[in-house]
N, C-alpha and C. Protein backbone atom coordinates (compact mmCIF):
# COMPACT_ATOMS: atom_id res chain seq x y z
N MET A 1 -311.94 30.87 -49.13
CA MET A 1 -311.59 31.10 -50.83
C MET A 1 -311.67 29.56 -51.82
N SER A 2 -311.87 29.90 -52.99
CA SER A 2 -312.44 28.32 -53.70
C SER A 2 -310.91 27.90 -53.81
N PRO A 3 -310.74 26.88 -53.55
CA PRO A 3 -310.33 25.64 -54.22
C PRO A 3 -309.08 26.14 -55.14
N GLY A 4 -310.29 25.86 -56.49
CA GLY A 4 -309.97 26.07 -57.92
C GLY A 4 -309.16 27.45 -58.35
N PRO A 5 -308.72 27.32 -59.71
CA PRO A 5 -308.33 28.25 -60.24
C PRO A 5 -309.82 29.16 -60.88
N ARG A 6 -309.37 30.94 -61.20
CA ARG A 6 -310.59 31.76 -61.95
C ARG A 6 -310.47 32.04 -63.07
N GLY A 7 -310.86 31.98 -63.96
CA GLY A 7 -311.46 31.77 -65.50
C GLY A 7 -311.56 30.50 -65.68
N ARG A 8 -312.72 29.70 -65.11
CA ARG A 8 -312.47 28.78 -65.44
C ARG A 8 -313.79 28.73 -66.53
N GLY A 9 -313.50 27.25 -67.60
CA GLY A 9 -314.42 27.07 -68.15
C GLY A 9 -314.03 25.25 -68.46
N PHE A 10 -314.60 24.53 -70.14
CA PHE A 10 -313.92 23.30 -70.21
C PHE A 10 -313.09 23.59 -71.37
N SER A 11 -312.04 22.45 -70.87
CA SER A 11 -310.69 22.36 -71.64
C SER A 11 -310.34 20.88 -71.77
N PHE A 12 -308.93 20.44 -72.25
CA PHE A 12 -308.90 19.10 -73.19
C PHE A 12 -307.44 19.24 -72.35
N ALA A 13 -307.11 17.61 -72.29
CA ALA A 13 -305.84 17.61 -72.51
C ALA A 13 -305.54 16.24 -72.71
N PRO A 14 -304.25 15.79 -73.68
CA PRO A 14 -304.02 15.32 -74.65
C PRO A 14 -304.82 13.67 -73.95
N ASP A 15 -305.09 12.71 -75.52
CA ASP A 15 -305.29 10.90 -75.08
C ASP A 15 -304.23 10.21 -75.65
N LYS A 16 -303.19 9.52 -75.41
CA LYS A 16 -302.50 9.18 -75.55
C LYS A 16 -302.27 7.63 -75.97
N ASN A 17 -303.94 7.57 -75.46
CA ASN A 17 -304.16 6.28 -75.80
C ASN A 17 -305.48 6.33 -77.23
N ASN A 18 -305.33 7.35 -77.77
CA ASN A 18 -306.69 7.61 -78.20
C ASN A 18 -307.88 6.62 -78.16
N LEU A 19 -308.36 6.78 -76.61
CA LEU A 19 -309.70 5.99 -77.16
C LEU A 19 -310.77 6.52 -77.64
N PRO A 20 -311.41 5.70 -78.56
CA PRO A 20 -312.92 6.22 -79.02
C PRO A 20 -314.25 6.05 -77.40
N VAL A 21 -314.86 7.05 -78.29
CA VAL A 21 -315.98 6.87 -77.40
C VAL A 21 -316.98 6.19 -77.80
N MET A 22 -317.42 4.90 -77.46
CA MET A 22 -317.89 4.25 -77.51
C MET A 22 -319.53 3.55 -76.77
N SER A 23 -319.55 3.80 -75.19
CA SER A 23 -320.04 3.42 -74.62
C SER A 23 -320.43 4.98 -73.52
N PRO A 24 -321.20 5.01 -72.98
CA PRO A 24 -322.13 6.10 -72.45
C PRO A 24 -320.98 6.42 -71.09
N PRO A 25 -320.17 7.48 -70.65
CA PRO A 25 -319.42 7.94 -69.81
C PRO A 25 -320.62 6.74 -68.10
N GLU A 26 -319.09 7.02 -67.51
CA GLU A 26 -319.76 6.63 -66.28
C GLU A 26 -319.82 7.74 -65.98
N ILE A 27 -320.79 8.50 -64.30
CA ILE A 27 -320.29 9.64 -64.25
C ILE A 27 -320.54 9.50 -62.54
N ARG A 28 -319.31 9.97 -61.74
CA ARG A 28 -319.70 8.81 -60.12
C ARG A 28 -318.63 10.22 -59.56
N PRO A 29 -318.57 10.03 -58.20
CA PRO A 29 -318.00 11.33 -57.99
C PRO A 29 -317.07 10.81 -57.68
N ALA A 30 -315.70 12.16 -57.55
CA ALA A 30 -314.30 11.63 -57.71
C ALA A 30 -313.65 11.10 -56.23
N ALA A 31 -312.64 10.01 -56.35
CA ALA A 31 -312.08 9.64 -55.14
C ALA A 31 -310.21 10.19 -55.66
N ALA A 32 -310.13 10.08 -54.57
CA ALA A 32 -309.01 10.32 -54.01
C ALA A 32 -307.42 9.51 -55.17
N ALA A 33 -307.90 8.27 -55.60
CA ALA A 33 -307.15 7.50 -56.92
C ALA A 33 -307.53 8.05 -58.27
N ASP A 34 -308.94 8.91 -58.52
CA ASP A 34 -308.44 9.79 -59.89
C ASP A 34 -308.00 10.59 -60.04
N LEU A 35 -306.99 11.46 -58.66
CA LEU A 35 -306.24 12.52 -58.91
C LEU A 35 -304.90 13.14 -60.05
N PRO A 36 -304.56 11.34 -60.04
CA PRO A 36 -303.13 11.73 -61.16
C PRO A 36 -304.17 12.03 -62.69
N ALA A 37 -305.29 11.59 -62.86
CA ALA A 37 -305.83 11.71 -64.28
C ALA A 37 -306.31 13.36 -64.25
N ILE A 38 -306.94 13.82 -62.83
CA ILE A 38 -307.65 14.84 -63.16
C ILE A 38 -306.65 16.28 -62.95
N THR A 39 -305.11 15.42 -63.03
CA THR A 39 -303.91 16.94 -62.71
C THR A 39 -303.00 16.46 -64.42
N ALA A 40 -302.90 15.38 -64.90
CA ALA A 40 -302.86 15.32 -66.36
C ALA A 40 -304.30 16.34 -66.99
N ILE A 41 -304.99 16.51 -66.84
CA ILE A 41 -306.50 16.76 -67.66
C ILE A 41 -306.04 18.45 -67.58
N TYR A 42 -305.83 18.77 -65.66
CA TYR A 42 -305.62 19.96 -65.59
C TYR A 42 -304.71 20.80 -66.75
N GLU A 43 -303.64 20.08 -66.25
CA GLU A 43 -301.80 20.06 -66.69
C GLU A 43 -302.14 20.69 -68.55
N HIS A 44 -302.71 20.06 -69.22
CA HIS A 44 -302.98 20.56 -70.52
C HIS A 44 -303.84 21.53 -70.45
N ALA A 45 -304.74 21.57 -69.57
CA ALA A 45 -305.65 22.92 -70.25
C ALA A 45 -304.72 24.34 -69.25
N VAL A 46 -304.10 24.02 -68.20
CA VAL A 46 -303.19 25.51 -68.17
C VAL A 46 -302.26 25.38 -69.42
N LEU A 47 -301.36 24.64 -69.65
CA LEU A 47 -299.99 24.76 -70.89
C LEU A 47 -300.62 25.18 -72.09
N TYR A 48 -301.95 24.82 -72.76
CA TYR A 48 -302.60 25.32 -74.07
C TYR A 48 -303.55 25.76 -74.15
N GLY A 49 -304.37 26.09 -73.46
CA GLY A 49 -305.89 26.28 -73.05
C GLY A 49 -306.28 28.45 -72.56
N THR A 50 -307.36 28.81 -72.59
CA THR A 50 -307.02 29.34 -71.87
C THR A 50 -308.36 29.41 -71.07
N ALA A 51 -308.73 28.25 -71.01
CA ALA A 51 -310.52 28.29 -70.12
C ALA A 51 -309.60 28.58 -68.42
N THR A 52 -308.42 28.38 -68.07
CA THR A 52 -307.79 28.51 -66.85
C THR A 52 -307.11 29.85 -67.10
N PHE A 53 -306.91 31.10 -66.41
CA PHE A 53 -305.39 31.57 -66.15
C PHE A 53 -304.33 31.16 -65.36
N GLU A 54 -304.45 30.36 -64.76
CA GLU A 54 -303.13 29.32 -64.56
C GLU A 54 -301.86 30.05 -65.34
N LEU A 55 -300.76 29.64 -64.86
CA LEU A 55 -299.94 29.53 -65.64
C LEU A 55 -299.04 28.38 -65.60
N ILE A 56 -298.98 27.93 -64.48
CA ILE A 56 -298.03 27.32 -63.72
C ILE A 56 -298.89 25.74 -63.74
N PRO A 57 -298.71 25.10 -64.46
CA PRO A 57 -299.45 23.53 -63.61
C PRO A 57 -299.17 23.46 -62.82
N PRO A 58 -300.31 23.31 -61.68
CA PRO A 58 -300.22 22.93 -60.63
C PRO A 58 -299.72 21.36 -60.50
N ASP A 59 -298.76 20.44 -59.56
CA ASP A 59 -298.05 19.34 -59.25
C ASP A 59 -299.19 18.75 -58.45
N LEU A 60 -299.34 17.21 -58.87
CA LEU A 60 -300.25 16.37 -57.83
C LEU A 60 -300.77 16.72 -56.22
N ALA A 61 -299.44 17.06 -55.12
CA ALA A 61 -299.39 17.43 -54.21
C ALA A 61 -300.71 18.64 -54.40
N GLU A 62 -300.44 19.90 -55.28
CA GLU A 62 -301.43 20.74 -55.06
C GLU A 62 -302.68 20.21 -55.24
N MET A 63 -302.49 19.20 -56.06
CA MET A 63 -304.24 19.31 -56.62
C MET A 63 -305.17 18.26 -55.86
N THR A 64 -303.97 17.55 -55.16
CA THR A 64 -304.71 16.90 -54.05
C THR A 64 -304.90 17.68 -52.65
N ARG A 65 -303.95 18.73 -52.37
CA ARG A 65 -304.85 19.80 -51.68
C ARG A 65 -306.18 20.34 -52.09
N ARG A 66 -305.96 21.11 -52.90
CA ARG A 66 -306.94 21.30 -53.26
C ARG A 66 -308.70 20.47 -53.54
N PHE A 67 -308.17 19.41 -53.93
CA PHE A 67 -309.65 18.14 -53.64
C PHE A 67 -309.81 18.16 -52.26
N ASP A 68 -308.69 17.90 -51.56
CA ASP A 68 -309.53 18.31 -50.00
C ASP A 68 -309.96 18.74 -49.60
N ALA A 69 -309.24 20.32 -50.22
CA ALA A 69 -309.90 21.80 -49.55
C ALA A 69 -311.85 20.78 -50.08
N LEU A 70 -312.20 20.86 -50.62
CA LEU A 70 -313.61 20.94 -51.60
C LEU A 70 -313.62 19.87 -50.63
N MET A 71 -313.22 18.49 -50.46
CA MET A 71 -313.99 17.55 -50.01
C MET A 71 -314.29 17.90 -48.04
N SER A 72 -313.57 18.40 -47.61
CA SER A 72 -313.78 18.89 -46.10
C SER A 72 -314.72 20.51 -46.60
N GLY A 73 -314.93 20.80 -47.23
CA GLY A 73 -316.01 21.66 -47.28
C GLY A 73 -317.67 21.12 -47.78
N ASP A 74 -317.07 19.77 -47.81
CA ASP A 74 -318.58 18.86 -48.44
C ASP A 74 -319.20 19.60 -49.82
N PHE A 75 -318.71 20.01 -50.66
CA PHE A 75 -319.24 20.73 -52.29
C PHE A 75 -319.20 18.92 -53.12
N PRO A 76 -319.51 19.77 -54.16
CA PRO A 76 -319.38 17.97 -55.05
C PRO A 76 -318.24 18.05 -56.10
N TYR A 77 -317.91 17.31 -56.48
CA TYR A 77 -316.78 16.61 -57.20
C TYR A 77 -316.60 15.40 -57.85
N PHE A 78 -317.29 15.14 -59.55
CA PHE A 78 -317.37 14.06 -60.19
C PHE A 78 -316.42 13.82 -61.49
N VAL A 79 -316.64 12.82 -61.50
CA VAL A 79 -315.66 12.29 -63.01
C VAL A 79 -316.20 11.70 -63.79
N ALA A 80 -315.87 12.10 -65.17
CA ALA A 80 -316.89 11.19 -65.97
C ALA A 80 -315.49 9.61 -66.05
N ALA A 81 -316.16 8.64 -66.44
CA ALA A 81 -314.59 7.54 -66.58
C ALA A 81 -315.73 6.77 -68.16
N LEU A 82 -315.23 6.31 -68.79
CA LEU A 82 -315.20 5.62 -69.94
C LEU A 82 -314.08 4.42 -70.12
N GLU A 83 -314.86 3.22 -69.90
CA GLU A 83 -313.60 1.81 -69.84
C GLU A 83 -313.65 2.23 -68.68
N GLY A 84 -313.31 2.50 -67.53
CA GLY A 84 -312.61 3.16 -66.27
C GLY A 84 -311.51 3.63 -66.38
N ARG A 85 -311.26 4.40 -67.33
CA ARG A 85 -310.19 5.73 -67.40
C ARG A 85 -311.23 7.05 -67.11
N VAL A 86 -310.63 7.89 -66.62
CA VAL A 86 -311.23 9.12 -66.17
C VAL A 86 -310.62 10.40 -67.67
N VAL A 87 -311.88 10.17 -67.87
CA VAL A 87 -311.62 11.74 -68.88
C VAL A 87 -312.16 13.14 -68.87
N GLY A 88 -312.71 13.80 -68.05
CA GLY A 88 -312.99 14.49 -67.64
C GLY A 88 -314.12 14.77 -66.24
N TYR A 89 -313.60 15.24 -65.84
CA TYR A 89 -313.97 16.21 -64.28
C TYR A 89 -314.89 17.45 -64.17
N ALA A 90 -315.55 17.56 -62.93
CA ALA A 90 -316.46 18.68 -62.98
C ALA A 90 -316.72 18.89 -61.00
N TYR A 91 -316.00 20.28 -60.88
CA TYR A 91 -316.62 19.80 -59.22
C TYR A 91 -317.54 21.99 -59.01
N ALA A 92 -317.97 21.63 -58.42
CA ALA A 92 -318.23 23.16 -57.45
C ALA A 92 -317.19 24.08 -55.90
N GLY A 93 -317.60 24.48 -56.59
CA GLY A 93 -317.06 25.22 -54.95
C GLY A 93 -317.19 26.98 -54.47
N ALA A 94 -316.85 26.62 -53.06
CA ALA A 94 -317.83 28.22 -52.86
C ALA A 94 -317.11 29.59 -53.96
N TYR A 95 -317.98 30.05 -53.98
CA TYR A 95 -317.80 31.27 -54.87
C TYR A 95 -316.84 32.23 -54.59
N ARG A 96 -317.38 32.66 -53.10
CA ARG A 96 -316.33 34.22 -52.01
C ARG A 96 -316.60 33.15 -51.01
N PRO A 97 -315.28 33.85 -50.76
CA PRO A 97 -315.41 33.01 -48.87
C PRO A 97 -315.92 33.68 -47.20
N ARG A 98 -316.25 35.09 -48.44
CA ARG A 98 -317.98 35.60 -47.29
C ARG A 98 -318.37 34.69 -46.91
N PRO A 99 -318.76 34.50 -45.97
CA PRO A 99 -320.63 33.26 -45.42
C PRO A 99 -322.01 34.17 -45.98
N ALA A 100 -322.10 34.93 -46.52
CA ALA A 100 -322.87 35.64 -46.91
C ALA A 100 -323.12 34.83 -48.82
N TYR A 101 -322.45 34.11 -48.84
CA TYR A 101 -321.90 33.79 -50.30
C TYR A 101 -322.29 32.57 -49.77
N ARG A 102 -322.38 31.74 -48.50
CA ARG A 102 -323.31 30.24 -48.62
C ARG A 102 -323.61 29.88 -49.30
N PHE A 103 -324.66 30.46 -49.68
CA PHE A 103 -325.55 29.41 -51.37
C PHE A 103 -325.04 29.35 -51.99
N THR A 104 -324.22 29.89 -52.69
CA THR A 104 -323.69 30.32 -53.92
C THR A 104 -322.34 29.67 -54.35
N VAL A 105 -322.07 28.44 -55.24
CA VAL A 105 -320.98 28.05 -55.67
C VAL A 105 -320.36 28.41 -57.11
N GLU A 106 -319.19 28.02 -57.45
CA GLU A 106 -318.35 28.44 -58.83
C GLU A 106 -318.29 26.97 -59.43
N ASN A 107 -318.26 26.84 -60.74
CA ASN A 107 -318.45 25.40 -61.40
C ASN A 107 -316.73 25.23 -62.01
N SER A 108 -316.36 24.12 -61.78
CA SER A 108 -315.37 24.08 -62.77
C SER A 108 -315.57 22.72 -63.45
N VAL A 109 -315.47 22.86 -65.30
CA VAL A 109 -315.35 21.40 -65.92
C VAL A 109 -314.30 21.19 -66.84
N TYR A 110 -313.38 20.36 -66.62
CA TYR A 110 -312.76 20.08 -67.69
C TYR A 110 -312.29 18.61 -68.35
N LEU A 111 -311.86 18.40 -69.15
CA LEU A 111 -312.05 17.45 -70.47
C LEU A 111 -310.79 16.66 -70.99
N ASP A 112 -310.50 15.48 -71.07
CA ASP A 112 -310.10 15.46 -72.34
C ASP A 112 -310.05 15.71 -73.60
N PRO A 113 -309.39 15.95 -74.89
CA PRO A 113 -309.65 16.74 -75.33
C PRO A 113 -310.09 15.57 -76.34
N ALA A 114 -310.04 14.44 -76.64
CA ALA A 114 -310.08 13.76 -77.32
C ALA A 114 -311.53 12.74 -77.03
N ILE A 115 -312.47 13.68 -75.82
CA ILE A 115 -313.95 13.61 -75.75
C ILE A 115 -314.24 14.27 -75.17
N HIS A 116 -313.63 15.48 -76.40
CA HIS A 116 -314.95 16.97 -76.29
C HIS A 116 -315.70 16.78 -77.83
N ARG A 117 -316.95 17.50 -77.53
CA ARG A 117 -318.40 17.24 -78.54
C ARG A 117 -318.45 15.93 -78.81
N ARG A 118 -319.04 14.77 -77.58
CA ARG A 118 -319.26 13.74 -76.97
C ARG A 118 -320.59 13.82 -76.20
N GLY A 119 -320.93 14.97 -75.80
CA GLY A 119 -321.92 15.49 -74.82
C GLY A 119 -321.38 14.97 -73.17
N ILE A 120 -320.21 14.55 -72.56
CA ILE A 120 -320.01 14.43 -71.78
C ILE A 120 -319.60 15.76 -71.07
N GLY A 121 -319.38 16.59 -71.14
CA GLY A 121 -319.22 17.38 -70.51
C GLY A 121 -320.61 17.91 -70.03
N LEU A 122 -322.00 18.41 -71.38
CA LEU A 122 -322.85 18.29 -70.91
C LEU A 122 -323.75 17.26 -69.64
N GLN A 123 -323.49 16.41 -69.41
CA GLN A 123 -323.78 15.76 -68.51
C GLN A 123 -322.97 15.54 -67.38
N LEU A 124 -321.83 15.67 -67.13
CA LEU A 124 -320.86 16.67 -65.93
C LEU A 124 -322.14 17.51 -65.20
N MET A 125 -321.81 18.47 -66.22
CA MET A 125 -322.79 19.34 -65.77
C MET A 125 -323.52 19.32 -65.45
N GLN A 126 -324.79 19.12 -65.74
CA GLN A 126 -325.99 18.26 -65.09
C GLN A 126 -326.07 17.27 -64.02
N ARG A 127 -325.17 16.00 -63.94
CA ARG A 127 -324.62 16.15 -62.58
C ARG A 127 -324.37 16.89 -61.52
N LEU A 128 -323.77 17.47 -61.79
CA LEU A 128 -322.89 19.05 -60.99
C LEU A 128 -324.39 19.40 -60.57
N ILE A 129 -325.29 19.91 -61.04
CA ILE A 129 -325.97 21.35 -61.09
C ILE A 129 -327.38 20.62 -59.96
N ALA A 130 -327.42 19.22 -60.80
CA ALA A 130 -328.66 18.11 -59.27
C ALA A 130 -328.11 18.08 -58.37
N GLU A 131 -326.68 17.79 -58.01
CA GLU A 131 -325.69 17.15 -56.92
C GLU A 131 -325.47 18.89 -55.91
N SER A 132 -325.18 20.31 -56.43
CA SER A 132 -325.26 20.82 -55.98
C SER A 132 -326.61 21.82 -55.42
N GLU A 133 -327.75 21.49 -56.28
CA GLU A 133 -328.61 21.86 -56.11
C GLU A 133 -329.83 20.99 -54.88
N ALA A 134 -329.21 19.42 -54.66
CA ALA A 134 -329.81 18.37 -53.54
C ALA A 134 -328.72 18.95 -52.51
N ARG A 135 -327.69 19.90 -52.34
CA ARG A 135 -327.43 19.92 -51.32
C ARG A 135 -328.02 21.60 -50.77
N GLY A 136 -328.95 22.18 -51.09
CA GLY A 136 -328.90 23.58 -50.49
C GLY A 136 -328.60 24.66 -51.06
N TYR A 137 -328.08 24.41 -52.32
CA TYR A 137 -327.16 25.56 -52.87
C TYR A 137 -328.13 26.26 -53.73
N ARG A 138 -328.36 27.81 -53.97
CA ARG A 138 -329.59 28.54 -55.01
C ARG A 138 -328.72 28.79 -56.22
N GLN A 139 -327.58 29.18 -55.91
CA GLN A 139 -326.90 30.05 -56.92
C GLN A 139 -325.85 29.31 -57.55
N MET A 140 -325.71 29.24 -58.89
CA MET A 140 -324.65 28.77 -59.51
C MET A 140 -324.09 29.33 -60.67
N ILE A 141 -322.23 30.02 -60.55
CA ILE A 141 -321.77 30.91 -61.09
C ILE A 141 -320.69 30.18 -62.22
N ALA A 142 -320.30 30.65 -62.95
CA ALA A 142 -319.80 30.22 -64.48
C ALA A 142 -318.98 31.16 -64.40
N VAL A 143 -317.27 30.98 -64.21
CA VAL A 143 -316.55 31.77 -64.82
C VAL A 143 -315.86 31.50 -65.89
N ILE A 144 -316.04 31.58 -66.98
CA ILE A 144 -315.42 31.44 -68.23
C ILE A 144 -314.55 32.19 -68.48
N GLY A 145 -313.18 31.33 -68.71
CA GLY A 145 -312.48 31.97 -69.32
C GLY A 145 -311.75 31.97 -70.80
N ASP A 146 -311.84 33.73 -71.14
CA ASP A 146 -312.12 33.85 -72.84
C ASP A 146 -313.53 33.57 -73.45
N SER A 147 -313.73 34.95 -73.46
CA SER A 147 -314.92 34.76 -74.77
C SER A 147 -315.25 34.25 -75.27
N ALA A 148 -313.89 34.02 -76.46
CA ALA A 148 -313.79 33.08 -77.45
C ALA A 148 -314.24 31.34 -77.55
N ASN A 149 -314.77 31.55 -75.86
CA ASN A 149 -314.77 29.94 -75.20
C ASN A 149 -316.04 29.09 -75.91
N ALA A 150 -316.25 29.06 -77.24
CA ALA A 150 -318.00 29.28 -77.45
C ALA A 150 -318.74 27.88 -76.71
N GLY A 151 -317.62 26.58 -77.03
CA GLY A 151 -318.11 25.37 -76.48
C GLY A 151 -318.68 25.42 -74.81
N SER A 152 -317.67 25.94 -73.89
CA SER A 152 -317.87 26.53 -73.20
C SER A 152 -319.46 26.85 -72.04
N ILE A 153 -319.34 28.34 -73.36
CA ILE A 153 -320.50 29.11 -73.27
C ILE A 153 -322.16 28.46 -73.60
N GLY A 154 -321.64 27.65 -75.37
CA GLY A 154 -322.76 27.38 -75.15
C GLY A 154 -323.43 25.85 -74.38
N VAL A 155 -322.95 25.07 -73.99
CA VAL A 155 -322.90 24.22 -72.66
C VAL A 155 -323.63 24.82 -71.75
N HIS A 156 -323.02 26.36 -71.12
CA HIS A 156 -323.35 26.90 -70.08
C HIS A 156 -324.99 26.68 -70.55
N THR A 157 -325.22 27.81 -71.68
CA THR A 157 -326.46 28.29 -71.79
C THR A 157 -327.75 27.25 -72.20
N ARG A 158 -327.10 25.63 -72.09
CA ARG A 158 -328.13 24.55 -72.01
C ARG A 158 -328.52 23.84 -71.26
N CYS A 159 -327.65 24.28 -70.61
CA CYS A 159 -328.01 23.54 -68.57
C CYS A 159 -328.74 24.46 -68.16
N GLY A 160 -329.24 25.89 -68.95
CA GLY A 160 -330.21 27.01 -68.38
C GLY A 160 -328.98 28.18 -68.03
N PHE A 161 -328.46 28.31 -67.55
CA PHE A 161 -327.09 29.45 -67.41
C PHE A 161 -327.28 31.06 -68.20
N ALA A 162 -327.92 32.08 -67.59
CA ALA A 162 -327.93 33.03 -67.96
C ALA A 162 -326.65 34.06 -68.71
N MET A 163 -325.97 34.65 -69.41
CA MET A 163 -325.41 35.72 -69.83
C MET A 163 -325.48 36.82 -68.34
N ILE A 164 -324.55 37.17 -67.82
CA ILE A 164 -324.47 37.55 -66.75
C ILE A 164 -323.97 39.17 -67.74
N GLY A 165 -322.27 38.69 -68.18
CA GLY A 165 -321.63 40.33 -68.71
C GLY A 165 -320.21 39.14 -69.23
N THR A 166 -320.06 40.43 -69.24
CA THR A 166 -318.37 40.00 -69.67
C THR A 166 -317.21 41.16 -69.35
N HIS A 167 -316.55 40.35 -68.28
CA HIS A 167 -315.04 41.77 -68.24
C HIS A 167 -314.15 41.36 -69.73
N PRO A 168 -313.67 42.53 -69.77
CA PRO A 168 -313.04 42.48 -70.96
C PRO A 168 -311.61 42.86 -70.49
N ASN A 169 -310.25 42.09 -71.22
CA ASN A 169 -308.68 41.83 -71.00
C ASN A 169 -308.74 42.37 -69.58
N VAL A 170 -308.74 41.45 -68.92
CA VAL A 170 -308.38 41.48 -67.81
C VAL A 170 -307.57 40.00 -67.15
N GLY A 171 -307.41 39.07 -68.31
CA GLY A 171 -306.20 38.39 -68.47
C GLY A 171 -305.09 38.11 -69.61
N PHE A 172 -304.32 37.76 -69.27
CA PHE A 172 -302.81 38.10 -70.16
C PHE A 172 -302.30 36.44 -70.41
N LYS A 173 -302.03 35.91 -71.37
CA LYS A 173 -302.12 34.70 -71.46
C LYS A 173 -301.88 34.73 -72.95
N PHE A 174 -300.68 33.96 -72.93
CA PHE A 174 -299.95 33.08 -74.55
C PHE A 174 -299.99 34.77 -75.19
N GLY A 175 -299.66 35.77 -74.33
CA GLY A 175 -299.09 36.74 -75.56
C GLY A 175 -300.29 37.44 -75.68
N ARG A 176 -301.24 37.30 -75.30
CA ARG A 176 -302.40 38.13 -75.80
C ARG A 176 -303.59 38.38 -74.09
N TRP A 177 -304.65 39.51 -74.66
CA TRP A 177 -304.83 39.93 -73.53
C TRP A 177 -306.57 38.90 -73.82
N LEU A 178 -307.66 38.45 -72.29
CA LEU A 178 -308.31 38.08 -72.52
C LEU A 178 -309.12 38.24 -71.67
N ASP A 179 -310.35 37.74 -72.28
CA ASP A 179 -312.20 38.26 -71.13
C ASP A 179 -312.31 37.21 -70.51
N THR A 180 -313.05 37.34 -69.22
CA THR A 180 -313.66 36.14 -68.72
C THR A 180 -315.20 36.71 -68.91
N VAL A 181 -316.00 35.43 -69.11
CA VAL A 181 -317.99 35.80 -69.56
C VAL A 181 -318.27 34.98 -67.59
N MET A 182 -319.03 35.62 -67.64
CA MET A 182 -320.10 35.35 -65.99
C MET A 182 -321.23 34.92 -66.42
N MET A 183 -322.00 33.95 -66.70
CA MET A 183 -322.67 33.57 -66.47
C MET A 183 -323.59 33.04 -65.22
N GLN A 184 -324.78 33.03 -65.05
CA GLN A 184 -325.52 32.44 -63.76
C GLN A 184 -326.80 31.55 -64.06
N LEU A 185 -326.58 30.15 -62.81
CA LEU A 185 -328.13 29.57 -62.95
C LEU A 185 -328.75 29.79 -61.44
N ALA A 186 -329.70 29.90 -61.57
CA ALA A 186 -330.38 29.66 -60.31
C ALA A 186 -331.04 28.41 -60.04
N MET A 187 -330.74 27.66 -58.36
CA MET A 187 -331.19 26.18 -58.33
C MET A 187 -332.13 26.17 -57.40
N GLY A 188 -332.87 24.97 -57.74
CA GLY A 188 -334.43 24.99 -56.71
C GLY A 188 -335.31 26.27 -56.70
N GLU A 189 -335.13 26.79 -55.71
CA GLU A 189 -335.76 27.78 -55.54
C GLU A 189 -335.08 29.11 -55.62
N GLY A 190 -334.15 28.98 -56.27
CA GLY A 190 -333.74 30.47 -56.76
C GLY A 190 -333.12 31.53 -54.85
N ALA A 191 -334.36 32.62 -55.66
CA ALA A 191 -333.76 33.41 -54.34
C ALA A 191 -335.27 33.93 -54.11
N SER A 192 -336.78 33.06 -54.96
CA SER A 192 -337.51 33.18 -54.83
C SER A 192 -338.22 33.21 -53.49
N THR A 193 -337.40 32.07 -53.07
CA THR A 193 -337.52 31.65 -50.54
C THR A 193 -336.16 32.23 -50.49
N LEU A 194 -336.40 32.11 -48.35
CA LEU A 194 -335.20 31.95 -47.68
C LEU A 194 -335.08 31.55 -47.71
N PRO A 195 -333.60 31.49 -47.62
CA PRO A 195 -333.43 29.94 -47.03
C PRO A 195 -333.88 29.33 -45.43
N ALA A 196 -333.72 28.15 -45.09
CA ALA A 196 -333.85 27.95 -43.71
C ALA A 196 -332.97 27.89 -42.77
N ASP A 197 -331.29 27.66 -43.02
CA ASP A 197 -330.32 28.27 -42.88
C ASP A 197 -330.21 29.95 -42.33
N THR A 198 -331.02 31.08 -41.70
CA THR A 198 -330.29 32.35 -41.71
C THR A 198 -329.83 32.51 -40.39
N ALA A 199 -329.34 31.97 -39.54
CA ALA A 199 -328.99 32.01 -38.43
C ALA A 199 -327.51 33.12 -39.00
N LEU A 200 -326.75 33.31 -39.47
CA LEU A 200 -325.50 34.25 -40.00
C LEU A 200 -325.79 35.55 -40.30
N ARG A 201 -327.75 35.77 -40.79
CA ARG A 201 -328.64 36.53 -41.29
C ARG A 201 -327.51 37.22 -42.79
């Protein structure tokens, strides 16, 4: 089962230091030391955003458990840092737990609000796609919380994702019904060839 929540997309957390974006971000693999910042970014997304359908922010211990599960599954996980400060993160996880889905991943990207509209989400997505393709995955699924989430839909479109459809009114948060938008990207050879690993049929 995918360690992260459903209804994923871009979201933002408060920036107490009001850090200006003046230099290109460093996009690097996430480490355990990044988890407090990741937890804070996601907490804001849960409390104030509709990108995730979680209602109670997970604490550091739970975010560590999710991180460890992704790492043990050899999934890619990246952070964006500005002047050493983590301002966003992205990861790919299992789309579904059954083995026939093993060549498909689902993405998640979350950002600090101070750096939205700066292209950092796009850079995280591009790095995540490249790494997922390098690891042999053929399809990437985006489950975007809230059909009004134009920023996330736009970034996925720029990355080549196709619109698959909308599940209307499947979530309820902040006193209103929310849709989820499904988008999909074929990576590498996509479905044009069979994968080398066909042992499980």
